[in-house]
Amino acid sequence: MEIQGLPGRLLADLGPAIAGGEIPEGSVLRTEELEERFRVSRTVVREAVRILESMRMVAPKRRVGITVRPKSEWDVFDPLVIRWRLAGADRAAQLRSLGSLRVAVEPAAAALAAVHASDDDRRELSALAVELTVTARAADLETFLAHDIAFHAIVLRASGNEMFAHLKDTVGAVLTGRTEHHLMPHQPRPYAVQLHREVAEAICAGDAELAERSMRTIVAGALDELNATLD
Amino acid sequence: MEIQGLPGRLLADLGPAIAGGEIPEGSVLRTEELEERFRVSRTVVREAVRILESMRMVAPKRRVGITVRPKSEWDVFDPLVIRWRLAGADRAAQLRSLGSLRVAVEPAAAALAAVHASDDDRRELSALAVELTVTARAADLETFLAHDIAFHAIVLRASGNEMFAHLKDTVGAVLTGRTEHHLMPHQPRPYAVQLHREVAEAICAGDAELAERSMRTIVAGALDELNATLD
DNA sequence: CGCTTGAATAAGTCATACCTTTGCGCGAAG
DNA sequence: CTTCGCGCAAAGGTATGACTTATTCAAGCG
């Protein structure tokens, strides 16, 4: 899935460094410098830089060098950019942005899922809702997280919208990050778990209205908690 | 802004060809073949392919070649992928997806904008709402389109969410495509124009509730019309 | 003081050689 | 006849040197 080979390694070094602000906006890199710093050939440097260019994070210019573009121009929807920002100094801002995005998208996805979900999807959602209840009560955060991610992924996919479906990994990253950085209670809130059951039931029953409302309560609550924690 | 140079040209040929299905999923390309077909060197081919790889549209494998990955794995949020799909055979599906996305995001953005918009933003929105009314009455579709794009762009930016803001170009592409392919009435619907004024007023007044509701009516209406036209 | 021109610089492109991985066929063993 | 494994060949991956092109900056000229 990742970019392989030496360009991939270069990218894995440069990307986070830029996203994390260690290489600040406006910095100018040179191909030759990167060759030496990472002990790789021009070919490799150029390919890595091309990728960063396609993410609009850098802009190569003749006679000048490779300039780091302002953050506001980056492809903020690129999964790599999101991951790098989540890993670095920008984590808080990135989580806030993603939180708002979830509030916008997930309720809509739930409503669509209530209409379009397959029978298998509905079954899986019900099962996961039960699992969430159990693992929450047992305070088994790790398993809870896995099921939570799966739950939201299925809702997104079942919406039938490819773009929503592709937010699966991003939402997963948010949930994972939240757990890893202890931005959530040690035991999942019973109310939140209850809401997941409601979403599952609503989708099973084909009740778009209710699915949307319950999902909105979930993600809005998550955003509130996030903002409260980050302040 | 675009990828420059020969790799950019290659990309501008290959990308649309893949996105448009002319090079179907599962096809296997070889570097040498591309070199000959486009009369460029290995370097150039590799850089273009690397970019396609970072969009998850192709996967190079040793001893096999460069295979075109299934559409479901592409980076559907990449601006280039969106543009290519809008230009090709996938236009209908892409427009539907983007329509749903707009329904999810733009109302949320409007609500946030009502809280976060700067005074300049509010002024501009008011002015644009007036312009929309005038150009709609005059059936000046070209100017209307430009102002419509600007209007939605400002709302997205004023939301204060960087991810929402970055959907500006995408929304612009949708609106442009809709006009160009005559998927909208010859003269903008007065009701839609009226709703834009409502959004502007609500944002100026800081009424998040109303801004969100009005915007939702706009984008939901656009989606309905789109679906009606495409069937 | 401004305009032109030229030289220096760094990216862009090409051709080539060589390395590394891996699919597949062939042959030997069971 | 089947199966296992070994080795070859094919394709991408990396390195390098030569050359091209665009662009900045400054020196020199009007």
XYZ file of C-alpha atoms (C1' of nucleotides) in Angstrom:
522
model
C 0.000 0.000 0.000
C 2.826 2.369 0.899
C 5.247 3.738 -1.620
C 8.019 1.192 -1.777
C 11.742 1.388 -2.142
C 14.142 4.220 -1.514
C 11.780 6.969 -2.653
C 9.351 5.656 -0.079
C 11.958 5.926 2.640
C 12.836 9.431 1.575
C 9.190 10.347 1.604
C 8.756 8.860 5.044
C 11.516 11.161 6.270
C 10.724 14.330 4.363
C 6.947 14.225 4.605
C 6.682 14.163 8.391
C 9.505 16.683 8.678
C 7.632 19.142 6.506
C 4.216 18.354 7.947
C 5.633 18.688 11.454
C 7.124 22.077 10.740
C 10.730 20.995 11.207
C 11.286 22.094 7.635
C 9.254 25.281 7.711
C 7.234 26.817 4.928
C 9.402 28.742 2.510
C 12.486 26.611 3.097
C 14.466 25.824 0.001
C 15.946 22.397 -0.501
C 18.283 21.381 -3.289
C 18.348 18.056 -5.032
C 22.047 17.646 -4.452
C 21.710 18.382 -0.770
C 19.039 15.713 -0.403
C 21.177 13.242 -2.347
C 23.972 13.662 0.158
C 21.813 13.822 3.225
C 20.058 10.579 2.441
C 22.828 8.893 0.465
C 20.656 8.200 -2.530
C 20.821 9.038 -6.188
C 19.166 11.858 -8.086
C 16.646 9.421 -9.507
C 15.372 8.588 -6.058
C 15.313 12.165 -4.838
C 13.458 13.316 -7.907
C 10.781 10.672 -7.576
C 10.174 11.454 -3.938
C 10.069 15.160 -4.659
C 7.639 14.584 -7.511
C 5.270 12.907 -5.114
C 5.548 15.745 -2.626
C 4.905 18.078 -5.521
C 1.754 16.194 -6.455
C 0.627 16.696 -2.859
C 1.345 20.383 -3.359
C 3.703 20.417 -0.399
C 6.730 21.543 -2.404
C 7.330 23.360 -5.657
C 10.545 22.786 -7.581
C 11.792 25.826 -9.461
C 14.752 26.060 -11.762
C 17.675 28.090 -10.621
C 16.055 28.287 -7.177
C 15.518 24.892 -5.663
C 12.682 22.985 -4.095
C 10.608 25.357 -1.979
C 8.255 24.208 0.740
C 4.818 25.598 0.021
C 2.594 27.128 2.707
C 0.502 24.654 4.611
C -2.677 26.227 3.296
C -1.911 24.905 -0.182
C -1.279 21.294 0.719
C -3.626 18.539 -0.349
C -5.205 18.237 3.059
C -7.273 15.266 1.954
C -4.295 13.164 0.979
C -4.127 10.224 3.384
C -0.383 10.609 3.792
C -0.632 14.284 4.628
C -3.301 13.516 7.171
C -1.220 10.801 8.759
C 1.882 12.953 8.875
C 0.022 15.834 10.430
C -1.578 13.551 12.996
C 1.861 12.282 13.936
C 3.445 15.683 14.333
C 3.069 19.064 15.898
C -0.114 19.754 13.970
C -1.990 16.952 15.625
C -4.433 19.149 17.495
C -5.422 21.228 14.485
C -5.715 18.146 12.310
C -7.948 16.412 14.847
C -10.204 19.441 15.030
C -10.533 19.600 11.249
C -11.268 15.931 11.021
C -13.741 16.220 13.851
C -15.766 18.779 11.930
C -15.530 16.689 8.817
C -16.911 13.707 10.668
C -19.785 15.786 11.997
C -20.619 16.734 8.454
C -20.131 13.418 6.712
C -20.975 10.608 9.074
C -24.573 11.576 9.776
C -25.182 11.898 6.042
C -23.526 8.531 5.518
C -25.712 6.963 8.195
C -28.837 8.310 6.547
C -27.781 6.909 3.184
C -26.787 3.620 4.773
C -30.281 3.243 6.218
C -31.508 3.182 2.639
C -28.722 1.387 0.812
C -27.145 -1.035 3.271
C -27.101 -4.686 2.268
C -28.498 -7.358 4.558
C -24.972 -8.397 5.440
C -24.093 -4.837 6.360
C -27.097 -4.607 8.650
C -26.254 -7.905 10.302
C -22.672 -6.855 10.860
C -23.684 -3.537 12.325
C -25.999 -5.197 14.800
C -23.323 -7.649 15.816
C -20.773 -4.891 16.247
C -23.184 -2.833 18.336
C -23.462 -5.768 20.712
C -19.716 -6.236 20.752
C -19.260 -2.575 21.582
C -21.568 -2.875 24.524
C -19.737 -5.904 25.853
C -16.207 -4.620 25.407
C -17.140 -1.218 26.788
C -18.488 -2.790 29.954
C -15.308 -4.855 30.226
C -13.227 -1.691 29.673
C -11.335 -3.587 26.960
C -10.262 -0.462 25.144
C -8.228 -2.226 22.485
C -10.983 -4.484 21.259
C -13.499 -1.702 21.664
C -11.407 0.495 19.386
C -11.181 -2.185 16.717
C -14.934 -2.682 16.729
C -15.599 1.021 16.801
C -13.449 1.502 13.713
C -15.186 -1.375 11.969
C -18.582 0.038 12.867
C -17.925 3.443 11.378
C -16.205 1.903 8.368
C -19.258 -0.187 7.573
C -21.596 2.760 7.883
C -19.402 4.766 5.541
C -19.174 1.967 3.015
C -22.832 1.072 3.231
C -23.728 4.628 2.333
C -23.011 3.630 -1.240
C -20.936 6.744 -1.777
C -17.373 5.974 -2.812
C -16.051 9.197 -1.391
C -17.622 8.591 1.987
C -16.312 5.046 1.919
C -12.789 6.297 1.408
C -12.893 8.257 4.639
C -12.813 4.937 6.442
C -9.066 4.953 7.036
C -9.074 8.579 8.050
C -11.823 8.045 10.591
C -9.950 4.995 11.786
C -6.834 7.086 12.258
C -8.781 9.629 14.283
C -10.267 6.992 16.551
C -6.929 5.290 16.981
C -5.159 8.540 17.739
C -7.800 9.493 20.240
C -7.347 6.256 22.143
C -3.568 6.236 21.922
C -3.198 9.746 23.202
C -5.689 9.205 25.987
C -8.044 11.794 24.623
C -10.969 9.649 25.624
C -12.298 8.268 28.894
C -10.783 5.084 30.274
C -14.082 3.384 29.833
C -16.256 4.330 26.850
C -19.285 6.352 27.890
C -22.385 4.152 28.132
C -24.402 6.867 26.415
C -22.123 6.812 23.370
C -22.374 3.041 23.199
C -26.139 3.283 23.451
C -26.111 5.680 20.513
C -24.174 3.201 18.424
C -26.895 0.653 19.090
C -29.452 3.195 18.029
C -27.628 3.838 14.788
C -27.422 0.127 14.072
C -31.082 -0.387 14.825
C -32.122 2.608 12.759
C -30.102 1.447 9.784
C -31.521 -2.054 10.138
C -35.012 -0.599 10.254
C -34.314 1.664 7.308
C -34.996 4.746 9.419
C -32.717 7.304 7.780
C -33.940 10.145 9.957
C -33.089 8.419 13.209
C -29.822 6.984 11.939
C -28.691 10.431 10.932
C -29.736 12.025 14.215
C -28.088 9.389 16.372
C -24.898 9.440 14.371
C -24.817 13.206 14.595
C -25.070 12.977 18.361
C -22.163 10.569 18.403
C -19.777 12.587 16.294
C -20.836 15.930 17.719
C -20.216 14.544 21.169
C -16.818 13.277 20.123
C -15.959 16.693 18.724
C -17.074 18.435 21.903
C -14.995 16.137 24.013
C -12.046 16.631 21.723
C -12.286 20.398 21.893
C -12.701 20.281 25.648
C -9.616 18.112 26.006
C -7.466 20.168 23.660
C -8.197 23.441 25.489
C -0.078 24.553 -10.036
C -0.091 21.583 -12.389
C 2.745 19.122 -12.563
C 5.144 20.628 -15.042
C 7.352 19.265 -17.730
C 7.244 15.978 -19.572
C 6.039 13.926 -16.609
C 3.132 16.321 -16.413
C 2.288 15.719 -20.047
C 2.509 11.992 -19.573
C 0.265 12.266 -16.568
C -2.211 14.358 -18.495
C -2.427 11.539 -21.042
C -2.336 8.507 -18.789
C -4.496 9.828 -15.966
C -7.587 10.580 -18.014
C -7.108 7.402 -20.018
C -7.170 5.311 -16.872
C -9.867 7.349 -15.168
C -11.975 7.176 -18.295
C -11.679 3.427 -18.533
C -9.797 3.395 -21.826
C -7.039 1.610 -19.949
C -9.184 -0.746 -17.901
C -8.549 -2.017 -14.411
C -6.096 -4.870 -14.388
C -4.258 -3.737 -17.506
C -0.526 -4.126 -17.359
C 1.733 -1.433 -18.751
C 5.473 -1.688 -19.113
C 7.927 1.129 -18.634
C 9.587 0.462 -21.967
C 6.285 0.497 -23.791
C 5.420 3.890 -22.309
C 8.875 5.206 -23.199
C 8.278 4.371 -26.831
C 4.661 5.399 -26.959
C 5.386 8.847 -25.595
C 8.932 9.236 -26.877
C 10.328 10.065 -23.486
C 13.051 8.648 -21.318
C 12.813 6.208 -18.499
C 13.247 9.000 -15.953
C 10.145 10.755 -17.165
C 8.027 7.628 -17.294
C 9.063 6.619 -13.818
C 8.207 9.982 -12.311
C 4.783 10.025 -13.889
C 4.135 6.470 -12.791
C 5.274 7.307 -9.274
C 2.651 10.001 -9.076
C -0.045 7.639 -10.335
C 1.174 5.173 -7.737
C 0.833 7.773 -4.991
C -2.758 8.247 -6.153
C -3.142 4.483 -5.853
C -4.226 4.211 -9.457
C -1.391 1.888 -10.470
C 0.921 -0.536 -8.730
C 4.331 -1.331 -10.217
C 5.518 -4.881 -9.624
C 8.811 -6.394 -10.587
C 8.848 -9.003 -13.276
C 5.195 -8.111 -14.003
C 4.794 -4.486 -14.975
C 2.635 -1.588 -13.947
C -0.861 -2.817 -13.211
C -3.895 -0.566 -13.129
C -5.591 -0.929 -9.775
C -9.357 -1.214 -9.369
C -11.203 2.056 -9.231
C -12.346 1.367 -5.700
C -8.794 1.802 -4.451
C -8.026 5.138 -6.033
C -7.568 8.267 -3.992
C -10.998 9.594 -4.818
C -10.304 12.842 -3.003
C -7.291 13.716 -5.114
C -8.166 16.812 -7.136
C -6.611 15.348 -10.263
C -8.545 12.121 -9.979
C -11.736 14.088 -9.521
C -11.015 16.241 -12.534
C -10.125 13.274 -14.702
C -13.258 11.402 -13.725
C -15.397 14.458 -14.355
C -13.899 14.725 -17.823
C -14.432 11.117 -18.779
C -16.926 8.322 -18.856
C -17.319 8.359 -15.091
C -18.733 11.841 -15.049
C -22.199 10.851 -13.899
C -21.013 8.727 -10.985
C -18.502 11.353 -9.953
C -21.125 14.073 -9.999
C -23.436 11.991 -7.843
C -20.697 11.331 -5.292
C -19.741 14.961 -5.179
C -23.379 15.923 -4.880
C -23.761 13.863 -1.731
C -20.533 15.239 -0.381
C -21.776 18.756 -0.909
C -25.015 17.950 0.888
C -22.984 16.757 3.828
C -20.308 19.421 3.946
C -21.720 22.692 2.722
C -24.494 23.047 5.296
C -21.998 22.342 8.053
C -19.634 24.873 6.524
C -22.400 27.461 6.373
C -23.201 26.926 10.033
C -19.577 27.371 10.992
C -19.240 30.373 8.726
C -22.110 32.072 10.527
C -19.948 31.948 13.624
C -16.462 32.438 12.240
C -16.782 34.600 9.148
C -14.812 37.828 9.101
C -16.528 41.130 8.400
C -14.992 41.122 4.940
C -16.366 37.674 4.272
C -19.838 38.783 5.286
C -19.651 41.854 3.100
C -18.488 39.835 0.128
C -21.220 37.275 0.570
C -23.872 39.974 0.639
C -22.458 41.572 -2.465
C -22.304 38.248 -4.265
C -25.880 37.427 -3.312
C -26.954 40.640 -4.992
C -24.843 39.888 -8.039
C -26.375 36.457 -8.287
C -29.844 37.959 -8.303
C -28.939 40.406 -11.037
C -27.091 38.014 -13.318
C -29.756 35.355 -12.862
C -32.458 37.763 -13.959
C -30.304 38.721 -16.956
C -29.761 35.027 -17.735
C -26.041 35.751 -17.894
C -25.022 32.193 -17.128
C -21.309 32.763 -17.412
C -21.108 35.563 -14.873
C -23.653 33.825 -12.702
C -21.450 30.743 -12.612
C -18.392 32.741 -11.613
C -20.246 34.418 -8.777
C -21.847 31.181 -7.684
C -18.435 29.549 -7.436
C -17.078 32.512 -5.501
C -20.042 32.412 -3.149
C -19.610 28.779 -2.216
C -15.848 29.203 -1.997
C -16.207 31.985 0.533
C -18.626 30.021 2.650
C -16.254 27.082 2.665
C -13.272 29.224 3.550
C -15.133 31.262 6.145
C -16.022 28.056 7.969
C -12.523 28.196 9.381
C -11.970 24.543 8.583
C -9.023 23.981 6.280
C -10.441 20.751 4.919
C -13.738 22.359 4.030
C -11.866 25.251 2.462
C -9.989 22.884 0.208
C -13.193 21.596 -1.335
C -13.504 24.975 -3.002
C -11.970 23.866 -6.296
C -13.914 20.647 -6.312
C -17.198 22.419 -5.774
C -16.155 24.869 -8.450
C -15.531 22.008 -10.828
C -18.961 20.578 -10.115
C -20.688 23.873 -10.742
C -18.693 24.473 -13.892
C -19.377 20.991 -15.201
C -23.054 21.338 -14.474
C -23.277 24.516 -16.510
C -21.075 23.317 -19.333
C -22.983 20.123 -19.836
C -26.314 21.863 -19.630
C -27.349 19.961 -16.565
C -29.010 23.033 -15.204
C -31.866 25.269 -16.330
C -31.200 27.913 -18.926
C -31.983 30.534 -16.352
C -31.112 29.899 -12.693
C -34.173 29.158 -10.593
C -35.324 32.232 -8.683
C -35.919 30.082 -5.631
C -32.305 28.911 -5.584
C -31.110 32.469 -5.903
C -33.391 33.484 -3.079
C -31.838 30.777 -0.936
C -28.371 32.141 -1.598
C -29.543 35.494 -0.288
C -30.904 33.758 2.771
C -27.595 32.059 3.387
C -25.754 35.340 3.061
C -28.130 37.096 5.406
C -28.025 34.307 7.943
C -24.231 34.278 7.945
C -24.160 38.054 8.278
C -26.582 37.821 11.184
C -24.629 35.008 12.776
C -27.617 32.689 12.535
C -25.932 29.316 12.160
C -29.187 27.396 12.274
C -30.746 29.273 9.375
C -27.532 29.364 7.343
C -27.244 25.623 7.612
C -30.872 24.983 6.735
C -30.848 27.284 3.728
C -27.600 25.889 2.430
C -28.910 22.382 2.834
C -31.926 23.294 0.764
C -29.645 24.625 -1.949
C -27.351 21.634 -2.217
C -30.109 19.076 -1.689
C -32.044 20.732 -4.484
C -28.996 20.663 -6.714
C -28.542 16.987 -5.996
C -32.185 16.227 -6.735
C -31.999 18.052 -10.009
C -28.797 16.270 -10.874
C -30.243 12.861 -10.162
C -33.367 13.715 -12.111
C -31.316 14.821 -15.099
C -28.998 11.829 -15.052
C -31.863 9.307 -15.029
C 19.199 55.327 -13.430
C 17.319 51.830 -16.204
C 17.740 48.495 -19.589
C 20.091 44.759 -21.851
C 22.877 40.982 -21.901
C 25.557 37.343 -20.327
C 27.123 34.064 -17.017
C 26.197 31.045 -13.223
C 23.058 27.876 -11.129
C 19.833 24.357 -10.302
C 16.307 21.719 -12.107
C 14.911 18.835 -16.293
C 15.910 15.231 -19.615
C 18.361 11.468 -21.737
C 21.117 7.281 -22.291
C 23.365 3.604 -20.184
C 24.968 0.361 -17.048
C 24.070 -2.450 -13.391
C 21.322 -4.374 -9.268
C 17.338 -6.857 -7.327
C 13.309 -9.217 -7.218
C 10.195 -12.609 -8.917
C 7.377 -15.406 -12.118
C 7.852 -19.338 -14.813
C 9.701 -23.148 -17.146
C 12.563 -27.102 -17.087
C 14.513 -30.904 -15.191
C 15.330 -34.087 -11.558
C 13.496 -36.710 -7.861
C 9.707 -39.151 -5.754
C 2.678 -38.759 -13.649
C 3.266 -35.436 -10.198
C 5.847 -32.428 -7.380
C 9.501 -29.926 -5.827
C 13.299 -26.842 -6.490
C 16.652 -24.558 -9.090
C 18.063 -21.268 -12.371
C 17.097 -18.109 -16.067
C 15.060 -14.182 -17.944
C 12.139 -10.265 -17.663
C 10.787 -6.135 -15.581
C 11.182 -2.651 -12.302
C 14.782 -0.150 -9.102
C 18.997 2.520 -8.517
C 23.196 4.970 -9.818
C 25.763 8.079 -12.739
C 27.469 11.230 -16.196
C 26.480 14.195 -19.896
C 23.825 17.538 -21.639
C 19.671 20.957 -22.017
C 16.848 24.626 -20.456
C 15.003 28.073 -17.792
C 15.791 31.729 -14.483
C 17.988 34.753 -11.421
C 21.288 38.036 -10.613
C 24.633 41.240 -11.649
C 27.764 43.535 -14.489
C 28.139 46.592 -18.090
C 26.365 49.657 -21.382
C 23.416 53.295 -23.041
